[in-house]
Coordinates of C-alpha atoms in Angstrom, one line a residue:
M357 CA 83.1 120.7 89.7
V358 CA 86.0 119.2 87.8
D359 CA 87.0 120.9 84.6
T360 CA 90.4 119.2 83.7
I361 CA 92.0 115.9 83.3
Y362 CA 95.7 115.1 83.1
S363 CA 98.3 113.5 80.8
A364 CA 101.9 112.7 81.4
M365 CA 104.8 113.9 79.2
E366 CA 108.5 113.2 79.1
F367 CA 110.9 116.1 78.5
Y368 CA 114.6 116.5 77.7
G369 CA 116.9 117.4 80.5
Q370 CA 116.1 117.7 84.2
G371 CA 114.0 120.8 84.4
D372 CA 116.4 123.5 83.5
L373 CA 115.3 126.5 81.4
I374 CA 117.1 125.3 78.2
S375 CA 115.5 121.9 78.2
A376 CA 112.1 123.4 79.2
A377 CA 112.0 125.3 75.9
L378 CA 112.4 122.1 73.9
P379 CA 109.4 120.1 72.7
P380 CA 108.5 117.0 74.8
I381 CA 110.1 113.7 73.9
G382 CA 106.8 111.9 74.1
R383 CA 103.3 111.5 75.6
C384 CA 102.3 108.7 77.9
I385 CA 100.2 106.2 76.1
R386 CA 98.2 103.1 77.2
P387 CA 99.2 100.1 75.1
R388 CA 96.9 97.2 74.7
D389 CA 98.8 95.2 77.4
G390 CA 97.4 97.6 80.1
G391 CA 100.7 99.3 81.2
H392 CA 101.9 102.7 80.2
A393 CA 104.7 103.8 77.9
F394 CA 106.1 107.0 76.5
I395 CA 106.1 107.4 72.7
S396 CA 106.8 110.4 70.5
D397 CA 103.9 112.0 68.6
A398 CA 105.6 111.2 65.3
D399 CA 105.6 107.5 66.2
G400 CA 102.2 107.4 67.9
Q401 CA 100.0 109.2 65.3
P402 CA 100.5 106.7 62.4
R403 CA 99.7 103.8 64.7
K404 CA 96.7 105.6 66.2
L405 CA 97.8 105.0 69.7
V406 CA 95.6 106.5 72.5
V407 CA 97.0 109.0 74.9
A408 CA 96.7 108.0 78.5
Y409 CA 94.5 110.4 80.5
F410 CA 94.4 110.5 84.3
P411 CA 91.8 112.0 86.7
T412 CA 94.4 113.6 89.0
E413 CA 97.8 115.2 88.7
A414 CA 99.3 112.7 91.2
E415 CA 98.1 109.7 89.2
A416 CA 99.6 111.2 86.0
E417 CA 102.9 111.8 87.7
K418 CA 103.0 108.3 89.2
A419 CA 102.2 106.7 85.8
G420 CA 104.8 108.9 84.1
A421 CA 107.5 108.0 86.5
A422 CA 106.7 104.3 86.1
A423 CA 106.6 104.5 82.3
S424 CA 109.9 106.4 81.9
T425 CA 112.7 104.2 80.7
R426 CA 115.1 107.1 80.0
K427 CA 114.6 108.6 83.5
R428 CA 114.1 112.0 82.0
S429 CA 112.0 114.9 83.4
N430 CA 108.4 113.8 83.6
S431 CA 105.5 116.1 84.2
A432 CA 101.7 115.9 84.6
V433 CA 100.1 118.2 82.0
L434 CA 96.6 119.7 82.4
I435 CA 94.3 118.7 79.6
K436 CA 91.0 120.5 78.9
P437 CA 88.6 117.9 77.7
R438 CA 87.4 118.1 74.1
L439 CA 84.2 119.9 73.4
E440 CA 82.5 116.6 72.5
V441 CA 83.0 115.4 76.1
P442 CA 79.6 115.9 77.8
T443 CA 81.0 117.2 81.1
A444 CA 77.7 118.2 82.7
Q445 CA 76.0 114.9 82.0
I446 CA 79.0 112.9 83.2
S447 CA 79.2 115.0 86.4
W448 CA 75.5 114.4 87.1
I449 CA 75.7 110.7 86.4
V450 CA 78.8 110.2 88.6
G451 CA 77.1 112.3 91.3
N452 CA 74.3 109.8 91.5
K453 CA 76.7 106.8 91.8
H454 CA 78.1 105.5 95.1
V455 CA 81.5 106.9 96.0
R456 CA 82.8 103.4 96.7
E457 CA 82.2 102.2 93.2
E458 CA 85.4 100.6 91.7
D459 CA 87.4 102.7 89.3
G460 CA 87.5 100.0 86.7
E461 CA 83.7 99.5 86.7
L462 CA 83.1 103.2 86.5
A463 CA 85.5 103.7 83.6
E464 CA 84.1 100.7 81.7
D465 CA 80.5 102.0 82.3
F466 CA 81.3 105.3 80.8
A467 CA 83.3 103.8 77.9
N468 CA 80.3 101.7 77.1
R469 CA 77.9 104.6 77.4
A470 CA 80.1 106.6 75.0
K471 CA 80.1 103.7 72.5
R472 CA 76.4 103.3 72.7
A473 CA 76.0 107.1 72.0
G474 CA 78.0 106.7 68.8
A475 CA 81.5 107.7 69.9
G476 CA 84.0 105.9 67.7
D477 CA 87.2 107.8 68.4
P478 CA 89.2 106.0 71.1
D479 CA 90.8 109.2 72.2
L480 CA 87.4 110.7 72.9
I481 CA 86.3 107.6 74.8
A482 CA 89.5 107.7 76.9
Q483 CA 88.8 111.4 77.8
I484 CA 85.2 110.6 78.8
A485 CA 86.4 107.8 81.0
A486 CA 89.1 109.9 82.6
Y487 CA 86.7 112.8 83.2
A488 CA 84.2 110.4 84.9
L489 CA 87.0 109.2 87.1
A490 CA 88.0 112.8 87.9
C491 CA 84.4 113.6 89.0
H492 CA 84.4 110.4 91.0
R493 CA 87.7 111.5 92.8
A494 CA 86.1 114.9 93.5
N495 CA 83.0 113.2 95.0
Q496 CA 85.2 110.9 97.1
A497 CA 87.1 114.0 98.4
L498 CA 83.8 115.7 99.4
V499 CA 82.7 112.6 101.3
T500 CA 86.0 112.5 103.2
H501 CA 85.8 116.2 103.9
F502 CA 82.2 116.2 105.2
R503 CA 82.3 112.9 107.1
P504 CA 81.2 113.6 110.6
Y505 CA 83.8 113.3 113.2
K506 CA 83.4 110.6 115.8
T507 CA 82.7 112.1 119.2
C508 CA 83.6 110.3 122.4
K509 CA 81.0 109.7 125.0
R510 CA 81.2 111.8 128.0
H511 CA 81.0 110.2 131.4

């Protein structure tokens, strides 16, 4: 079972101990145009921008590298979903879906489910969608792992 999602952060320096002690420059957000960008918490909070959450560490690192304009040190950061995220229900629903379902359709389905259930906070909806995708990735990995090997016919 999945218990975390990821976000991307941009840090000062290039990974040395001194720059590691400094606060991050910014978090990766998902603007309305669909891309990703880094913005500081001080700039993002008044505008109520939504943090970009990712189902896997690799996806967070890839988005962080693409979004960085300063070419600073980027890192995927583990995020524990908020308590309001119904992790058990999401895991069960995703487990009953087909592993080949498209990511966009799955994320949209869970965003719509969250809105119908009364979720109005865009950050909560983003975490729900990312958690659903994380469960989907885990199911896809299981199918790949347990796929029977093809055996060749013996003569």
